[in-house]
Amino acid sequence: MDGNGRWAQQQGRLRTFGHQQGSESVRRIVRASRRLGLRALTLYAFSEQNWERPRFEVEALMALLKDFLVSEREELIQRGIRLRMIGRRERLPGHVREVLDDVAAATADLDQMTLTLALSYGGREEIADAAREIARRAQAGELDPELVDARFFGNVLPSMEVGPVDLLVRTSGEQRVSNFLLWSTAYAELYFTDRLWPEFEVRDLFEALAEYQTRDRRFGRVACAATEGTLADPAALVASGVHV
Ligand code: IPE
Ligand code: MG
């Protein structure tokens, strides 16, 4: 979700106004994704690197995140949406952790769609954290290093709980991944749009999905494959669905 600041600048407003409008985009895209029957939606809401932004902006983003969680709580429950987070939870302010835990607990058993918020998240950090934990377990004699392969990683990375990414959408014209879901995007289809996040409409989501449907996903093979899950793990196929 990129381009909040540039959008605000275009209107002659503060960057935080862009974030405010950006959170409206989040609301409509979450709603539309659920209506479309997407199984999983992961939003890169705050990166591990975003802490370097001015304090005022970080605080505004945290306040908006809290507002979103408080105001959407009932709707998430009604629509059967499970909310979870990935990232360094301990770095978030206590007042955000509190509502996050509350909404996560209240929606834990819902199964219509999984909404994952990537907060204080970095793809490299996630992989490094998992590697450290694996090394620790191996050193403690609890894990045979021979068991550690790509599939093993797929089972331990929090971002992989919803399966590999099918479609990665980035707004605002930048064409980079910026430390998002590095592992699970290995075979993701990438979609870039010039639209700035606050102006990203439901029809833009439709366009991205329509484009996705024209892609021929081969996963390194020659024949057309349905999803990445069919290659390794039938359970992952069931769990994955279209992951935006
Ligand atoms: C994305 O918009 C929002 C977050 C990272 C939280 P930006 O704030 O990165 O907007 P630009 O890139 O400065 O326009
Ligand atoms: Mg940006």
mmCIF file of C-alpha atoms and ligand atoms in Angstrom:
data_model
loop_
_atom_site.group_PDB
_atom_site.id
_atom_site.type_symbol
_atom_site.label_atom_id
_atom_site.label_comp_id
_atom_site.label_asym_id
_atom_site.label_seq_id
_atom_site.Cartn_x
_atom_site.Cartn_y
_atom_site.Cartn_z
ATOM 1 C CA MET A 1 0.000 0.000 0.000
ATOM 2 C CA ASP A 2 2.172 2.829 -1.247
ATOM 3 C CA GLY A 3 1.675 6.470 -2.154
ATOM 4 C CA ASN A 4 -0.207 7.945 0.807
ATOM 5 C CA GLY A 5 2.350 10.731 1.252
ATOM 6 C CA ARG A 6 2.511 11.665 -2.426
ATOM 7 C CA TRP A 7 -1.262 11.683 -2.673
ATOM 8 C CA ALA A 8 -1.500 14.095 0.271
ATOM 9 C CA GLN A 9 1.186 16.330 -1.221
ATOM 10 C CA GLN A 10 -0.792 16.515 -4.445
ATOM 11 C CA GLN A 11 -3.720 17.864 -2.427
ATOM 12 C CA GLY A 12 -1.473 20.301 -0.587
ATOM 13 C CA ARG A 13 -2.107 18.435 2.658
ATOM 14 C CA LEU A 14 0.050 16.806 5.341
ATOM 15 C CA ARG A 15 1.293 13.255 4.810
ATOM 16 C CA THR A 16 -0.873 12.117 7.721
ATOM 17 C CA PHE A 17 -3.965 13.145 5.772
ATOM 18 C CA GLY A 18 -2.816 10.692 3.107
ATOM 19 C CA HIS A 19 -2.577 7.944 5.710
ATOM 20 C CA GLN A 20 -6.076 8.768 6.884
ATOM 21 C CA GLN A 21 -7.451 8.415 3.352
ATOM 22 C CA GLY A 22 -5.292 5.318 2.926
ATOM 23 C CA SER A 23 -7.093 3.679 5.816
ATOM 24 C CA GLU A 24 -10.389 4.244 3.955
ATOM 25 C CA SER A 25 -8.881 2.335 1.037
ATOM 26 C CA VAL A 26 -8.019 -0.470 3.439
ATOM 27 C CA ARG A 27 -11.630 -0.627 4.595
ATOM 28 C CA ARG A 28 -13.079 -0.850 1.088
ATOM 29 C CA ILE A 29 -10.474 -3.301 -0.194
ATOM 30 C CA VAL A 30 -10.915 -5.632 2.792
ATOM 31 C CA ARG A 31 -14.683 -5.554 2.265
ATOM 32 C CA ALA A 32 -14.385 -6.157 -1.486
ATOM 33 C CA SER A 33 -11.877 -8.970 -1.016
ATOM 34 C CA ARG A 34 -14.253 -10.756 1.304
ATOM 35 C CA ARG A 35 -17.154 -10.268 -1.114
ATOM 36 C CA LEU A 36 -15.031 -11.681 -3.920
ATOM 37 C CA GLY A 37 -14.302 -14.771 -1.871
ATOM 38 C CA LEU A 38 -10.544 -14.276 -1.569
ATOM 39 C CA ARG A 39 -9.253 -16.631 1.095
ATOM 40 C CA ALA A 40 -6.382 -14.500 2.308
ATOM 41 C CA LEU A 41 -5.390 -10.860 2.152
ATOM 42 C CA THR A 42 -2.120 -9.641 3.607
ATOM 43 C CA LEU A 43 -1.572 -5.910 3.974
ATOM 44 C CA TYR A 44 1.872 -4.369 4.384
ATOM 45 C CA ALA A 45 0.734 -1.730 6.847
ATOM 46 C CA PHE A 46 3.999 -0.864 8.615
ATOM 47 C CA SER A 47 7.471 -2.101 7.840
ATOM 48 C CA GLU A 48 10.349 -2.669 10.215
ATOM 49 C CA GLN A 49 12.021 0.193 8.338
ATOM 50 C CA ASN A 50 9.061 2.586 8.794
ATOM 51 C CA TRP A 51 10.163 3.203 12.412
ATOM 52 C CA GLU A 52 12.784 5.524 10.907
ATOM 53 C CA ARG A 53 10.080 7.980 9.839
ATOM 54 C CA PRO A 54 9.449 11.153 11.875
ATOM 55 C CA ARG A 55 7.938 10.398 15.247
ATOM 56 C CA PHE A 56 4.821 12.416 14.481
ATOM 57 C CA GLU A 57 4.115 10.299 11.409
ATOM 58 C CA VAL A 58 4.762 7.005 13.204
ATOM 59 C CA GLU A 59 2.369 8.031 15.978
ATOM 60 C CA ALA A 60 -0.294 9.007 13.447
ATOM 61 C CA LEU A 61 0.045 5.628 11.721
ATOM 62 C CA MET A 62 -0.268 3.781 15.042
ATOM 63 C CA ALA A 63 -3.349 5.822 15.966
ATOM 64 C CA LEU A 64 -4.961 5.048 12.589
ATOM 65 C CA LEU A 65 -4.186 1.378 13.008
ATOM 66 C CA LYS A 66 -5.870 1.358 16.392
ATOM 67 C CA ASP A 67 -8.903 3.239 15.005
ATOM 68 C CA PHE A 68 -9.173 0.726 12.200
ATOM 69 C CA LEU A 69 -9.134 -2.223 14.588
ATOM 70 C CA VAL A 70 -11.663 -0.672 16.954
ATOM 71 C CA SER A 71 -14.059 0.471 14.237
ATOM 72 C CA GLU A 72 -13.879 -2.700 12.118
ATOM 73 C CA ARG A 73 -14.056 -5.220 14.954
ATOM 74 C CA GLU A 74 -17.782 -5.923 14.612
ATOM 75 C CA GLU A 75 -17.738 -6.006 10.832
ATOM 76 C CA LEU A 76 -14.851 -8.466 10.775
ATOM 77 C CA ILE A 77 -16.803 -10.740 13.102
ATOM 78 C CA GLN A 78 -20.005 -10.396 11.079
ATOM 79 C CA ARG A 79 -18.230 -11.191 7.843
ATOM 80 C CA GLY A 80 -16.319 -14.143 9.241
ATOM 81 C CA ILE A 81 -12.905 -12.560 8.818
ATOM 82 C CA ARG A 82 -10.052 -13.780 10.991
ATOM 83 C CA LEU A 83 -7.530 -11.092 11.826
ATOM 84 C CA ARG A 84 -3.914 -11.880 12.583
ATOM 85 C CA MET A 85 -0.602 -10.091 12.480
ATOM 86 C CA ILE A 86 2.892 -10.912 11.353
ATOM 87 C CA GLY A 87 5.963 -8.943 12.365
ATOM 88 C CA ARG A 88 7.644 -7.827 15.554
ATOM 89 C CA ARG A 89 4.658 -7.476 17.818
ATOM 90 C CA GLU A 90 6.819 -6.459 20.788
ATOM 91 C CA ARG A 91 7.878 -3.241 19.049
ATOM 92 C CA LEU A 92 4.294 -1.971 18.764
ATOM 93 C CA PRO A 93 3.000 0.409 21.447
ATOM 94 C CA GLY A 94 1.065 -1.267 24.253
ATOM 95 C CA HIS A 95 -2.239 0.420 23.379
ATOM 96 C CA VAL A 96 -2.044 -0.999 19.829
ATOM 97 C CA ARG A 97 -1.031 -4.476 21.030
ATOM 98 C CA GLU A 98 -4.017 -4.495 23.325
ATOM 99 C CA VAL A 99 -6.652 -3.932 20.606
ATOM 100 C CA LEU A 100 -4.765 -6.135 18.196
ATOM 101 C CA ASP A 101 -4.855 -9.033 20.655
ATOM 102 C CA ASP A 102 -8.501 -8.367 21.420
ATOM 103 C CA VAL A 103 -9.578 -8.429 17.755
ATOM 104 C CA ALA A 104 -7.335 -11.404 16.975
ATOM 105 C CA ALA A 105 -8.867 -13.369 19.861
ATOM 106 C CA ALA A 106 -12.435 -12.359 18.944
ATOM 107 C CA THR A 107 -11.963 -13.530 15.332
ATOM 108 C CA ALA A 108 -9.642 -16.497 15.890
ATOM 109 C CA ASP A 109 -12.188 -19.146 14.866
ATOM 110 C CA LEU A 110 -13.589 -17.364 11.829
ATOM 111 C CA ASP A 111 -12.822 -18.956 8.499
ATOM 112 C CA GLN A 112 -14.276 -16.989 5.597
ATOM 113 C CA MET A 113 -11.114 -15.001 4.994
ATOM 114 C CA THR A 114 -7.828 -14.393 6.785
ATOM 115 C CA LEU A 115 -6.751 -10.770 6.993
ATOM 116 C CA THR A 116 -3.104 -10.538 7.958
ATOM 117 C CA LEU A 117 -1.622 -7.197 8.946
ATOM 118 C CA ALA A 118 2.118 -7.005 8.458
ATOM 119 C CA LEU A 119 3.194 -4.662 11.269
ATOM 120 C CA SER A 120 6.754 -3.840 12.153
ATOM 121 C CA TYR A 121 7.360 -6.455 9.507
ATOM 122 C CA GLY A 122 10.358 -7.206 7.332
ATOM 123 C CA GLY A 123 10.762 -10.216 5.072
ATOM 124 C CA ARG A 124 14.473 -10.563 5.825
ATOM 125 C CA GLU A 125 13.852 -10.181 9.540
ATOM 126 C CA GLU A 126 11.190 -12.903 9.428
ATOM 127 C CA ILE A 127 13.565 -15.340 7.715
ATOM 128 C CA ALA A 128 16.462 -14.438 10.012
ATOM 129 C CA ASP A 129 14.276 -14.869 13.111
ATOM 130 C CA ALA A 130 13.197 -18.314 11.908
ATOM 131 C CA ALA A 131 16.800 -19.298 11.129
ATOM 132 C CA ARG A 132 17.888 -18.262 14.634
ATOM 133 C CA GLU A 133 15.113 -20.308 16.210
ATOM 134 C CA ILE A 134 16.001 -23.334 14.050
ATOM 135 C CA ALA A 135 19.668 -23.017 14.999
ATOM 136 C CA ARG A 136 18.749 -22.733 18.665
ATOM 137 C CA ARG A 137 16.622 -25.871 18.502
ATOM 138 C CA ALA A 138 19.320 -27.766 16.626
ATOM 139 C CA GLN A 139 21.924 -26.708 19.176
ATOM 140 C CA ALA A 140 19.652 -27.859 21.989
ATOM 141 C CA GLY A 141 19.455 -31.247 20.297
ATOM 142 C CA GLU A 142 15.708 -30.879 19.623
ATOM 143 C CA LEU A 143 16.012 -30.779 15.853
ATOM 144 C CA ASP A 144 17.984 -32.741 13.298
ATOM 145 C CA PRO A 145 19.574 -30.185 10.892
ATOM 146 C CA GLU A 146 18.986 -32.664 8.051
ATOM 147 C CA LEU A 147 15.261 -31.984 8.367
ATOM 148 C CA VAL A 148 15.684 -28.310 7.498
ATOM 149 C CA ASP A 149 14.709 -27.816 3.875
ATOM 150 C CA ALA A 150 12.511 -25.390 1.927
ATOM 151 C CA ARG A 151 9.389 -27.200 2.997
ATOM 152 C CA PHE A 152 10.407 -27.034 6.648
ATOM 153 C CA PHE A 153 10.831 -23.260 6.348
ATOM 154 C CA GLY A 154 7.423 -23.068 4.723
ATOM 155 C CA ASN A 155 5.968 -24.651 7.838
ATOM 156 C CA VAL A 156 7.673 -22.383 10.345
ATOM 157 C CA LEU A 157 7.453 -18.918 8.787
ATOM 158 C CA PRO A 158 4.436 -17.033 10.188
ATOM 159 C CA SER A 159 3.695 -15.466 6.795
ATOM 160 C CA MET A 160 3.360 -18.941 5.239
ATOM 161 C CA GLU A 161 0.487 -19.905 7.506
ATOM 162 C CA VAL A 162 -1.881 -18.734 4.756
ATOM 163 C CA GLY A 163 0.156 -20.418 2.029
ATOM 164 C CA PRO A 164 2.297 -18.920 -0.712
ATOM 165 C CA VAL A 165 1.277 -15.611 -2.268
ATOM 166 C CA ASP A 166 -0.607 -15.850 -5.549
ATOM 167 C CA LEU A 167 -0.770 -12.163 -6.387
ATOM 168 C CA LEU A 168 1.282 -9.268 -5.055
ATOM 169 C CA VAL A 169 -0.134 -5.818 -5.771
ATOM 170 C CA ARG A 170 1.953 -2.685 -5.314
ATOM 171 C CA THR A 171 0.510 0.766 -5.826
ATOM 172 C CA SER A 172 2.107 4.154 -6.603
ATOM 173 C CA GLY A 173 4.269 3.175 -9.550
ATOM 174 C CA GLU A 174 7.222 1.827 -7.588
ATOM 175 C CA GLN A 175 8.401 -1.486 -8.962
ATOM 176 C CA ARG A 176 10.046 -3.192 -6.031
ATOM 177 C CA VAL A 177 9.176 -5.614 -3.258
ATOM 178 C CA SER A 178 10.659 -3.545 -0.393
ATOM 179 C CA ASN A 179 11.245 -6.379 2.066
ATOM 180 C CA PHE A 180 7.657 -7.652 1.965
ATOM 181 C CA LEU A 181 6.872 -11.389 1.965
ATOM 182 C CA LEU A 182 10.210 -12.524 0.569
ATOM 183 C CA TRP A 183 9.807 -16.244 1.063
ATOM 184 C CA SER A 184 6.185 -16.687 0.108
ATOM 185 C CA THR A 185 6.377 -14.512 -3.014
ATOM 186 C CA ALA A 186 8.900 -16.837 -4.677
ATOM 187 C CA TYR A 187 6.330 -17.682 -7.378
ATOM 188 C CA ALA A 188 3.874 -14.848 -6.827
ATOM 189 C CA GLU A 189 2.521 -12.944 -9.789
ATOM 190 C CA LEU A 190 3.565 -9.299 -9.465
ATOM 191 C CA TYR A 191 1.205 -6.481 -10.341
ATOM 192 C CA PHE A 192 2.214 -2.833 -10.344
ATOM 193 C CA THR A 193 -0.122 0.086 -10.764
ATOM 194 C CA ASP A 194 0.533 3.840 -10.862
ATOM 195 C CA ARG A 195 -2.567 4.459 -8.763
ATOM 196 C CA LEU A 196 -1.691 5.919 -5.343
ATOM 197 C CA TRP A 197 -3.047 3.882 -2.425
ATOM 198 C CA PRO A 198 -5.656 6.447 -1.212
ATOM 199 C CA GLU A 199 -7.190 6.445 -4.694
ATOM 200 C CA PHE A 200 -7.089 2.653 -5.120
ATOM 201 C CA GLU A 201 -10.698 1.677 -5.785
ATOM 202 C CA VAL A 202 -12.512 -1.642 -5.876
ATOM 203 C CA ARG A 203 -12.390 -1.520 -9.675
ATOM 204 C CA ASP A 204 -8.583 -1.335 -9.440
ATOM 205 C CA LEU A 205 -8.653 -4.534 -7.400
ATOM 206 C CA PHE A 206 -10.866 -6.115 -10.084
ATOM 207 C CA GLU A 207 -8.358 -5.042 -12.720
ATOM 208 C CA ALA A 208 -5.493 -6.603 -10.809
ATOM 209 C CA LEU A 209 -7.434 -9.853 -10.422
ATOM 210 C CA ALA A 210 -8.456 -9.861 -14.086
ATOM 211 C CA GLU A 211 -4.817 -9.426 -15.055
ATOM 212 C CA TYR A 212 -3.874 -12.231 -12.650
ATOM 213 C CA GLN A 213 -6.341 -14.525 -14.391
ATOM 214 C CA THR A 214 -4.522 -14.065 -17.701
ATOM 215 C CA ARG A 215 -1.170 -15.179 -16.253
ATOM 216 C CA ASP A 216 0.155 -18.629 -17.015
ATOM 217 C CA ARG A 217 1.627 -19.942 -13.781
ATOM 218 C CA ARG A 218 4.133 -22.672 -14.492
ATOM 219 C CA PHE A 219 6.224 -22.805 -11.302
ATOM 220 C CA GLY A 220 9.275 -23.743 -13.333
ATOM 221 C CA ARG A 221 7.450 -26.495 -15.172
ATOM 222 C CA VAL A 222 6.122 -26.510 -18.707
ATOM 223 C CA ALA A 223 2.432 -27.335 -18.302
ATOM 224 C CA CYS A 224 -0.148 -25.021 -16.785
ATOM 225 C CA ALA A 225 -0.388 -25.577 -13.006
ATOM 226 C CA ALA A 226 -3.382 -24.482 -10.947
ATOM 227 C CA THR A 227 -1.613 -23.143 -7.879
ATOM 228 C CA GLU A 228 1.746 -23.494 -6.236
ATOM 229 C CA GLY A 229 0.165 -25.631 -3.545
ATOM 230 C CA THR A 230 -0.349 -28.464 -6.032
ATOM 231 C CA LEU A 231 3.401 -28.920 -6.273
ATOM 232 C CA ALA A 232 4.306 -29.683 -2.719
ATOM 233 C CA ASP A 233 1.462 -30.017 -0.338
ATOM 234 C CA PRO A 234 -2.233 -30.700 -1.019
ATOM 235 C CA ALA A 235 -3.151 -29.130 2.343
ATOM 236 C CA ALA A 236 -1.477 -25.905 1.284
ATOM 237 C CA LEU A 237 -3.650 -25.865 -1.826
ATOM 238 C CA VAL A 238 -6.784 -25.925 0.269
ATOM 239 C CA ALA A 239 -5.396 -23.278 2.606
ATOM 240 C CA SER A 240 -3.988 -20.920 0.031
ATOM 241 C CA GLY A 241 -6.769 -19.603 -2.234
ATOM 242 C CA VAL A 242 -6.078 -16.335 -3.990
ATOM 243 C CA HIS A 243 -3.694 -14.382 -1.863
ATOM 244 C CA VAL A 244 -3.435 -10.695 -2.663
HETATM 245 C C1 IPE B 1 2.383 4.032 2.310
HETATM 246 O O1 IPE B 1 2.444 5.339 1.843
HETATM 247 C C2 IPE B 1 1.923 3.957 3.742
HETATM 248 C C3 IPE B 1 2.839 3.317 4.692
HETATM 249 C C4 IPE B 1 4.075 2.950 4.495
HETATM 250 C C5 IPE B 1 2.340 3.095 6.022
HETATM 251 P P1 IPE B 1 3.778 6.205 1.995
HETATM 252 O O2 IPE B 1 3.732 6.906 3.290
HETATM 253 O O3 IPE B 1 4.974 5.337 1.757
HETATM 254 O O4 IPE B 1 3.601 7.250 0.807
HETATM 255 P P2 IPE B 1 4.728 7.847 -0.143
HETATM 256 O O5 IPE B 1 5.505 6.703 -0.710
HETATM 257 O O6 IPE B 1 5.574 8.750 0.699
HETATM 258 O O7 IPE B 1 3.957 8.596 -1.184
HETATM 259 MG MG MG B 2 6.200 4.960 0.143
#
